Short mmCIF file of C-alpha atoms in Angstrom, two decimals:
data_model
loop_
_atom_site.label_atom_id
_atom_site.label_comp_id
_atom_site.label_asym_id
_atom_site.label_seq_id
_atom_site.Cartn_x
_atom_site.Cartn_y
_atom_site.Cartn_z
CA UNK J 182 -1.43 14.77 4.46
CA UNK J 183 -5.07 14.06 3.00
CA UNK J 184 -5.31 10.14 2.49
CA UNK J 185 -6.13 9.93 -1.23
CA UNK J 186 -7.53 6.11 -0.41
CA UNK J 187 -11.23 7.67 1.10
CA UNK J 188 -11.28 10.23 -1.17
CA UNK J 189 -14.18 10.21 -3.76
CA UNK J 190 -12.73 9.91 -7.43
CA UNK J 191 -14.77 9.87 -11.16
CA UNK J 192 -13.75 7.16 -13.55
CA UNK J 193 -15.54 8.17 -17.21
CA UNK J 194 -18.95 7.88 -16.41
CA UNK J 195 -18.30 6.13 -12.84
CA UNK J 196 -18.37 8.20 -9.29
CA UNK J 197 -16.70 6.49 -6.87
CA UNK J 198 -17.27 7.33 -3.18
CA UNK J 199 -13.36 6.35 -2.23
CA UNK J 200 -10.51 4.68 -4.39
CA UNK J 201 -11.14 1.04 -2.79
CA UNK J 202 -12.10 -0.94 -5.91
CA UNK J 203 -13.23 -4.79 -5.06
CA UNK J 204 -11.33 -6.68 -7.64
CA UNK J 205 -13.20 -9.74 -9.77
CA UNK J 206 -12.75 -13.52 -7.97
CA UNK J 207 -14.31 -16.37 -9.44
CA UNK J 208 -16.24 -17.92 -6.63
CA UNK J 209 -18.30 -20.71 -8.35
CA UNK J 210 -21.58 -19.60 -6.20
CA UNK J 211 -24.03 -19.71 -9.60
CA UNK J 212 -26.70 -21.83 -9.85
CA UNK J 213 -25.96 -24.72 -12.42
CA UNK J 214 -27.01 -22.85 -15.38
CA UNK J 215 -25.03 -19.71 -14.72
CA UNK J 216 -28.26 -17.95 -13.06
CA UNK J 217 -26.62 -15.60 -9.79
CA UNK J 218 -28.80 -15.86 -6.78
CA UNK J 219 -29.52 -14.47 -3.46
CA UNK J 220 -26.30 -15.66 -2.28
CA UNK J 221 -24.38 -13.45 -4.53
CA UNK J 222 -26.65 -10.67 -3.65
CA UNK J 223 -25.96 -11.05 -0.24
CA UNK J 224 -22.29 -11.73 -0.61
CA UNK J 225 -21.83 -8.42 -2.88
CA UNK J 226 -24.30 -6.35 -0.86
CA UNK J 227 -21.81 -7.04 2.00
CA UNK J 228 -19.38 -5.32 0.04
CA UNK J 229 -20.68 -2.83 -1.34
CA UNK J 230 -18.29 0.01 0.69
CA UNK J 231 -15.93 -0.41 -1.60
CA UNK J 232 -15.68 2.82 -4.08
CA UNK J 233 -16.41 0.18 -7.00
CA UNK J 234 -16.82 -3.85 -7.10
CA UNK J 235 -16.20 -5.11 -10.05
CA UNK J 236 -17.71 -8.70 -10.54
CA UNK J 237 -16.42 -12.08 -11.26
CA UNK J 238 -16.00 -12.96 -14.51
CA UNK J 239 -18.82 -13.90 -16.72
CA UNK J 240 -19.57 -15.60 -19.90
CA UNK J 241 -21.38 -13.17 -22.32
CA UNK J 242 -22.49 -16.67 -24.19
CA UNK J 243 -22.36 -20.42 -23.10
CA UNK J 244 -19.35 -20.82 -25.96
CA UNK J 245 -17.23 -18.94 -23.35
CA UNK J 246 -18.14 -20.69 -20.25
CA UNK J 247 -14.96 -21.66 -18.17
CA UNK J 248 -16.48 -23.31 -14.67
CA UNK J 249 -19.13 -25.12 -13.25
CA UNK J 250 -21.26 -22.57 -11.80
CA UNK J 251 -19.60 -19.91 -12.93
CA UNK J 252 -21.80 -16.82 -13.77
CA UNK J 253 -23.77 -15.95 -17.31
CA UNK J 254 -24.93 -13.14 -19.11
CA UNK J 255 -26.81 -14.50 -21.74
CA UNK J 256 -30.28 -15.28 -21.27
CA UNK J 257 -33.51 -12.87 -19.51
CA UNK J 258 -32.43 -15.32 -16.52
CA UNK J 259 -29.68 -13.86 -15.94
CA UNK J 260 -29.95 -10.65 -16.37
CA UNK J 261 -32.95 -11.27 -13.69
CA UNK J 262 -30.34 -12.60 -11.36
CA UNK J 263 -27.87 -9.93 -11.63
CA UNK J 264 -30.77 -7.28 -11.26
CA UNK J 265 -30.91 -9.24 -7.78
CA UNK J 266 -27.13 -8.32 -7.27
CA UNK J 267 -27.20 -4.99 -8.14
CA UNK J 268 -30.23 -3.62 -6.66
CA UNK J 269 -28.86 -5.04 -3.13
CA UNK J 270 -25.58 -2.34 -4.16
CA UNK J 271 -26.70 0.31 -5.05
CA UNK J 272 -29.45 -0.25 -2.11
CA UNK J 273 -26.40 0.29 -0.15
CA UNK J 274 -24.53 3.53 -1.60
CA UNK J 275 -22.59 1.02 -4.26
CA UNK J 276 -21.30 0.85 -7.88
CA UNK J 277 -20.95 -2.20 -9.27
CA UNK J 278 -19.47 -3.35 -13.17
CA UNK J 279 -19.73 -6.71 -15.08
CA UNK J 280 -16.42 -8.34 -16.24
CA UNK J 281 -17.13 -9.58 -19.32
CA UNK J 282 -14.73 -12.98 -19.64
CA UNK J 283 -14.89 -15.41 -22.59
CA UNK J 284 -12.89 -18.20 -21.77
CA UNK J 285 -12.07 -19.15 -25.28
CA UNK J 286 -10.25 -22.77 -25.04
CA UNK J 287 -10.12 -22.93 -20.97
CA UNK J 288 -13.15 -25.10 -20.49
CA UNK J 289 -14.17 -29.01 -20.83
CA UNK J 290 -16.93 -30.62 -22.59
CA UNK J 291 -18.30 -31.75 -18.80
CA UNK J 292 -18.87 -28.29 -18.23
CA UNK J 293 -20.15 -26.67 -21.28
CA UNK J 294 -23.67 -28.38 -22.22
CA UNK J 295 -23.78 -31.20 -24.70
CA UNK J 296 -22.60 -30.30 -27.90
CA UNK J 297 -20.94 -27.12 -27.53
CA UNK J 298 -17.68 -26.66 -28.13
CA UNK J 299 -15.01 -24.35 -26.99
CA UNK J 300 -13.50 -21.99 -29.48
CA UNK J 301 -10.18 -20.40 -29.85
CA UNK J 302 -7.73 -17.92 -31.82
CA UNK J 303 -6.48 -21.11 -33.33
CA UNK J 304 -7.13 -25.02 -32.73
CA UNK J 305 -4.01 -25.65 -30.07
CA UNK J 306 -4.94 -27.10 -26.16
CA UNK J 307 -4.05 -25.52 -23.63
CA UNK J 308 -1.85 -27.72 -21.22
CA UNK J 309 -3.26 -28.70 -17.69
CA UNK J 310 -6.13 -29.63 -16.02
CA UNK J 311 -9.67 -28.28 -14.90
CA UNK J 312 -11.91 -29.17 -12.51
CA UNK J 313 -15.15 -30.85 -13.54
CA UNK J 314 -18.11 -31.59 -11.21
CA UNK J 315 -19.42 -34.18 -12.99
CA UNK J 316 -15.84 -35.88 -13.78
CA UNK J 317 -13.36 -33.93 -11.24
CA UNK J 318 -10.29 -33.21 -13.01
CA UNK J 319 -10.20 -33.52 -16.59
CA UNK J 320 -7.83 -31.60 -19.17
CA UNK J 321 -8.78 -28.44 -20.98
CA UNK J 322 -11.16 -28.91 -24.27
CA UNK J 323 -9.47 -29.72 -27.49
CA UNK J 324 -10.94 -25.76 -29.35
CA UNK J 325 -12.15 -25.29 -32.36
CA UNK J 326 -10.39 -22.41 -34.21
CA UNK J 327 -12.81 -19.40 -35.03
CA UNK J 328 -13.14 -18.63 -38.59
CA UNK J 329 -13.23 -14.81 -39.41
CA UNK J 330 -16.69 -14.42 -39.84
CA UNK J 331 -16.97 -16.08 -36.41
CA UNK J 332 -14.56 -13.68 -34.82
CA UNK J 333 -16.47 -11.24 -35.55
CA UNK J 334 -19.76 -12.96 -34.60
CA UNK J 335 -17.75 -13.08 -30.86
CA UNK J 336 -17.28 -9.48 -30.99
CA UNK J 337 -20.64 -8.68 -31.34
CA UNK J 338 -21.81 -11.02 -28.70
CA UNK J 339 -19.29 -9.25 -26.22
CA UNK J 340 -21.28 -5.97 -27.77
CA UNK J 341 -24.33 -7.82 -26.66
CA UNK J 342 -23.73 -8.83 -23.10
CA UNK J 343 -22.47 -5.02 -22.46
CA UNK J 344 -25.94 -4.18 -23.22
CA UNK J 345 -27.43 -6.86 -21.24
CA UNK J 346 -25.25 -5.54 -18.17
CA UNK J 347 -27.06 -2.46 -18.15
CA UNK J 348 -30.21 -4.04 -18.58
CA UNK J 349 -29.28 -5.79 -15.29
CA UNK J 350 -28.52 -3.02 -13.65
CA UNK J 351 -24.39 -2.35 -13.91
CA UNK J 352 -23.06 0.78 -13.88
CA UNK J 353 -20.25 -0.69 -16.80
CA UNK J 354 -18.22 -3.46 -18.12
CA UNK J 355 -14.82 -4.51 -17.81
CA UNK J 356 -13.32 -6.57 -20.66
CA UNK J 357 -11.24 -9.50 -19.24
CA UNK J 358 -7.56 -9.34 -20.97
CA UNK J 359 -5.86 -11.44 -19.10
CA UNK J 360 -5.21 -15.36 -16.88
CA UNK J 361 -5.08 -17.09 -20.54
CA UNK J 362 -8.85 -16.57 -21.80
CA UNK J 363 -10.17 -15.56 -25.06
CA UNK J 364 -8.68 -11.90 -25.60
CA UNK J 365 -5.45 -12.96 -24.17
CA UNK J 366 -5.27 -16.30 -26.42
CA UNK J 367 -5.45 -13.92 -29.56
CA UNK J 368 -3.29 -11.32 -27.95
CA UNK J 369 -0.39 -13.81 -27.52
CA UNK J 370 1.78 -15.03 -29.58
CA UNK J 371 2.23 -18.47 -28.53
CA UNK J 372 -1.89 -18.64 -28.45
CA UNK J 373 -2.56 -16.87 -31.59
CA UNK J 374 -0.95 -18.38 -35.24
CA UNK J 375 -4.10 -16.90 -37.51
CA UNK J 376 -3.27 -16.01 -41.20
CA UNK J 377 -5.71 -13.44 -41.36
CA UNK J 378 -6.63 -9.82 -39.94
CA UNK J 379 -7.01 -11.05 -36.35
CA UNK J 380 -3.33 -12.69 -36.41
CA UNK J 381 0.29 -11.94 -37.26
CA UNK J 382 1.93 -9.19 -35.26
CA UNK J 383 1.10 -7.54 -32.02
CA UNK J 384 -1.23 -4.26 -33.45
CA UNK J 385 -3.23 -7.54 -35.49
CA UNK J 386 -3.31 -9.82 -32.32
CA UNK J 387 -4.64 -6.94 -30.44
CA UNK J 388 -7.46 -6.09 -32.78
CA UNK J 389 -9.64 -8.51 -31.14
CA UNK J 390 -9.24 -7.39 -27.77
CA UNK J 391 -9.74 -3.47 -29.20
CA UNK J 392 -12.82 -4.15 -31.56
CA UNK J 393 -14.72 -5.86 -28.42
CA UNK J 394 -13.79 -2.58 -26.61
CA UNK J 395 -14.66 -0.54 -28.96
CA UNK J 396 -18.07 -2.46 -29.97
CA UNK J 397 -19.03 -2.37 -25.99
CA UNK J 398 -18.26 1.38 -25.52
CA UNK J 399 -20.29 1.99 -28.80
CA UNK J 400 -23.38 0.15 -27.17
CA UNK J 401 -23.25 1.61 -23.69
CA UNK J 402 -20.55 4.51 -23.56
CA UNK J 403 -16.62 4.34 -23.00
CA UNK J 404 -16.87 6.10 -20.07
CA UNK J 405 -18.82 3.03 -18.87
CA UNK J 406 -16.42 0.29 -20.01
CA UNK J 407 -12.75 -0.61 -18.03
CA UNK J 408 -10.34 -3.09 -19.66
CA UNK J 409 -8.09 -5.06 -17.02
CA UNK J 410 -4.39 -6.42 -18.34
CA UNK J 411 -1.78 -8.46 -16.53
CA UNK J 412 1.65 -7.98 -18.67
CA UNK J 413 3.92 -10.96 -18.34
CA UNK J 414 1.23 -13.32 -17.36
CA UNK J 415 1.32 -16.87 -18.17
CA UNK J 416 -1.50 -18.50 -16.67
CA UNK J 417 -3.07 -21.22 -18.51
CA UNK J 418 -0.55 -22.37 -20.81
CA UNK J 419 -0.29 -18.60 -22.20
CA UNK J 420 3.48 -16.86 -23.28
CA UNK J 421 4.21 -14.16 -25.54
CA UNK J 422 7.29 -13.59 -27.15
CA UNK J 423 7.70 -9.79 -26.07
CA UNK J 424 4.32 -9.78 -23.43
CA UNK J 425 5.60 -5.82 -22.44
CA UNK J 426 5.92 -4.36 -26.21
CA UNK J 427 2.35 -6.20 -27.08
CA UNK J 428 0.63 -5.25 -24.09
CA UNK J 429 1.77 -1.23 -25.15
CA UNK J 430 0.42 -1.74 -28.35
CA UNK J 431 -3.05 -2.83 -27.09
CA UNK J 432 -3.04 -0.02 -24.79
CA UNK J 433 -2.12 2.52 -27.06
CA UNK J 434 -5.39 1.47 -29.89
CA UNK J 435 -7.47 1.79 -26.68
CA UNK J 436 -5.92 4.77 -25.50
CA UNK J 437 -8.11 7.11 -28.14
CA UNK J 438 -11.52 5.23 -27.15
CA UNK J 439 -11.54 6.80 -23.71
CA UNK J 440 -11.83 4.46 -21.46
CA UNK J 441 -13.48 4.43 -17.94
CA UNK J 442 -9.88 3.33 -17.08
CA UNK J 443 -7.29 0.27 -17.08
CA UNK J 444 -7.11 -2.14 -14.41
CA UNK J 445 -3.71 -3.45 -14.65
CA UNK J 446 -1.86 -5.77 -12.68
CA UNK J 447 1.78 -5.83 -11.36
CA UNK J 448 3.69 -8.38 -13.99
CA UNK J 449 4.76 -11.69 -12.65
CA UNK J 450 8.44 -11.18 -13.51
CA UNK J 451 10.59 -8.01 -12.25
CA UNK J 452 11.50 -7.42 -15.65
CA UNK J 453 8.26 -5.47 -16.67
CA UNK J 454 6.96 -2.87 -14.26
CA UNK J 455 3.71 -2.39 -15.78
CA UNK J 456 2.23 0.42 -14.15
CA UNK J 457 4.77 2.10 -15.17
CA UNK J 458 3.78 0.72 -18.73
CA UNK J 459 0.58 1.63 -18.12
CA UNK J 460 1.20 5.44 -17.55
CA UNK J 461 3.01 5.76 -20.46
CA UNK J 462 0.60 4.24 -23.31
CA UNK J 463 -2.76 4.04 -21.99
CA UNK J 464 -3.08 7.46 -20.97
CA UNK J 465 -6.26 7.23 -18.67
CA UNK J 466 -7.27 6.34 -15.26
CA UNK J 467 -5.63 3.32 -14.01
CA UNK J 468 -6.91 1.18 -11.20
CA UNK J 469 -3.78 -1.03 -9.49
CA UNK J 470 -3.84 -4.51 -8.39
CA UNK J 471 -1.96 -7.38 -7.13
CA UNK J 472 -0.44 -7.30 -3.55
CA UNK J 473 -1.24 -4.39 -2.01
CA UNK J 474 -2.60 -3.58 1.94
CA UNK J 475 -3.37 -0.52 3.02
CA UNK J 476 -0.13 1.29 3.42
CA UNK J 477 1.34 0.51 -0.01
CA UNK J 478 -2.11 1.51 -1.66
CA UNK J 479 -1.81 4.71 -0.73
CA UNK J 480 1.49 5.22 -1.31
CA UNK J 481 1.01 4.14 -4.60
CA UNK J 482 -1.96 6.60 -4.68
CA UNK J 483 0.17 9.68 -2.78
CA UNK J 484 3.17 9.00 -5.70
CA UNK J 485 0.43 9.40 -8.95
CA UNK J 486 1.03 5.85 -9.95
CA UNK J 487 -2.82 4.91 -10.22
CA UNK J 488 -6.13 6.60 -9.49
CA UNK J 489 -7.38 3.67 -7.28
CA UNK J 490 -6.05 0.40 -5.83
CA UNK J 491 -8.07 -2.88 -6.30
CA UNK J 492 -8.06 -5.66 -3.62
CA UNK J 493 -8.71 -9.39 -3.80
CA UNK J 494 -8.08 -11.27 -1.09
CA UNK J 495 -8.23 -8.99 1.15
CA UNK J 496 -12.02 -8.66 0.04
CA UNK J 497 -12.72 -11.97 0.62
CA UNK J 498 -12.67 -12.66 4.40
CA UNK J 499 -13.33 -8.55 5.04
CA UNK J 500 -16.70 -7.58 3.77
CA UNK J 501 -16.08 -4.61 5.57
CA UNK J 502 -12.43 -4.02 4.06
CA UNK J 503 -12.94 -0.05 3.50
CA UNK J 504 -13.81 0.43 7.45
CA UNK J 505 -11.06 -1.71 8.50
CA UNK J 506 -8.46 0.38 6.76
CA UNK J 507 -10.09 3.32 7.62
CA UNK J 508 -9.67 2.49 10.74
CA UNK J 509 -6.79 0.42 11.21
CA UNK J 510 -8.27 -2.89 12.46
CA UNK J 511 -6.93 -6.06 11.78
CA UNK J 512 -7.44 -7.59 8.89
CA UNK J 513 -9.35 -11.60 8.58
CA UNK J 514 -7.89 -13.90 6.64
CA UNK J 515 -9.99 -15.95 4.36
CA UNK J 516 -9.91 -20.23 4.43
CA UNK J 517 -8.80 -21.44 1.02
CA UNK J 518 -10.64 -24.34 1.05
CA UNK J 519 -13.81 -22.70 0.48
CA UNK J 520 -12.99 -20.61 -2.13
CA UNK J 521 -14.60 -22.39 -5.10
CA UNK J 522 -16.92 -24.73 -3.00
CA UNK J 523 -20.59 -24.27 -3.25
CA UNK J 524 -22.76 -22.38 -0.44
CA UNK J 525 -22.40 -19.33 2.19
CA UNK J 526 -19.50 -21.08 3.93
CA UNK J 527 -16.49 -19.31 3.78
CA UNK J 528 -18.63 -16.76 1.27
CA UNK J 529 -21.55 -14.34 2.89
CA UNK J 530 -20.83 -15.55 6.33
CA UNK J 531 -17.22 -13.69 7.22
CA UNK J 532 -18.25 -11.29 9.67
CA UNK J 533 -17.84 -7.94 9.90
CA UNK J 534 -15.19 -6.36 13.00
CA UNK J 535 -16.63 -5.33 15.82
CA UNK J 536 -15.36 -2.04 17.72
CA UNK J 537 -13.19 -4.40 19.87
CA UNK J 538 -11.44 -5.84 17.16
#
């Protein structure tokens, strides 16, 4: 039996060598203004094996910055930085997409710079914490909720930094629909109590998510733009009151935009299997995440669930992840404590396996 994992597969307008797709992990290894750097070059370029990377999440304007030193693309400074990134990829045989992530009301006013403020479906704070380096942990920012004509001002900046991505040099954009940030605040119910076109019931709380779709694929292509969901999730203070039937409705408006594909996650709870969701209302490719090693990837491959199988961790202390299942060698694990810090520590330096290994 052929293993489907090495095996080259297209994705809209993306050729993948193999089915191994890097999955986005905020790693907080920007400069201060949200300029990437050598370090991410290197620390990509390491990567770039894998069939696709897709990159950490990144704030298409400074409204939707989450983290200290968390990636931008906003300014010519950026986009100059991530040229850095992606040039070192596809210098090595590698495709590479932007995830596009607007953090909506997960931020703090220690992070964002003075005076602006973090925005949201409507004006309720999120419960928790965040951590700030200039004040270490402080609780989420109290948002401001978008008017309509702002909405729509947000769309078109997510229209914006898809553009900007391929001036950098990405091969596409992923929207970022899930963990409790902007599309997911208007998607849910518990985040979302608008009055007007944007709120109400699911097909109106997914509009947002859909028109930035839709306004990215018009500027650069849908077979250059992925959208990644997580049904069930709850992270950052985020609940729905039927998370399975709204995530089918977003899927099914994006279904007729054709889509590079879906990058969904397996839900929290056991009572939604949403890949199984997935396959029956998005209709496209679907890259798989959450949990998987080797084995279980393909066997999720060999049984038609997905086209390709994203890893995370995995990626992390294994530059050279697609080799080491190729091959069978163990796998590293990756120190936690380093996962957010700044510098190459516990970053670029994990080294490869040797033949011994």
């Amino acid at each position: 039996m052929t293993q489907q994992l090495f095996t080259p597969v297209t994705l809209g307008d993306l050729h993948l060598a193999n089915r191994i797709v890097m999955a986005p992990m905020t790693r907080n290894r920007a400069d201060a203004d949200g300029t990437p750097n050598d370090l991410m070059a290197e620390h990509y370029a390491q990567r770039a094996t894998a069939g696709l990377i897709v990159a950490e999440g990144t704030w298409p304007e400074v409204t939707g910055q989450a983290y200290n030193r968390q990636p931008g693309i906003e300014t010519a400074a950026h986009v100059q930085g991530w040229r850095r990134v992606t040039d070192a990829v596809h210098a090595r045989g590698g495709r590479i997409v932007l995830q596009i992530m607007h953090s909506g009301r997960i931020g703090s006013p220690h992070i964002k710079p003075a005076g602006v403020r973090s925005v949201a479906p409507s004006a309720l704070q999120a419960q928790g914490e965040i951590w700030t380096d200039a004040a270490g942990m402080q609780p989420f920012d109290v948002p401001h909720a978008l008017t309509t004509e702002e909405v729509k001002t947000a769309i078109a900046e997510h229209r914006a930094a898809a553009l900007r991505a391929r001036d950098a040099g990405f091969d596409g954009v992923e929207l970022h629909g899930t963990s409790g940030y902007l599309s997911m605040q208007f998607l849910s119910s518990a985040t979302n109590q608008r009055q007007d076109e944007y709120g109400g019931n699911a097909a109106a709380r997914a509009r947002f998510a859909f028109e930035c779709l839709q306004a990215m694929a018009d500027a650069i292509g849908a077979g250059r733009v992925g959208l990644r969901l997580n049904p069930g999730n709850t992270y950052n203070d985020t609940a729905d009151e039927d998370s399975a039937a709204t995530h089918a409705e977003l899927m099914r408006q994006a279904r007729p935009l054709g889509l590079a594909y879906l990058h969904v996650m397996r839900a929290p709870s056991a009572d939604i299997d949403a890949f199984a969701l997935a396959r029956a209302n998005f209709g496209g490719p679907l890259i798989l995440n959450d949990g998987f090693d080797g084995a279980s990837a393909e066997a999720a491959l060999q049984a038609g669930q997905g086209e390709a199988i994203s890893f995370a961790r995995h990626f992390i202390a294994n530059p050279d992840l697609v080799q080491r299942l190729q091959q069978g060698l163990a796998l590293a694990k990756f120190d936690r404590r380093t996962l957010y810090t700044a510098g190459a520590v516990g970053y670029s330096d994990y080294p490869a396996a040797t033949a011994t290994d």
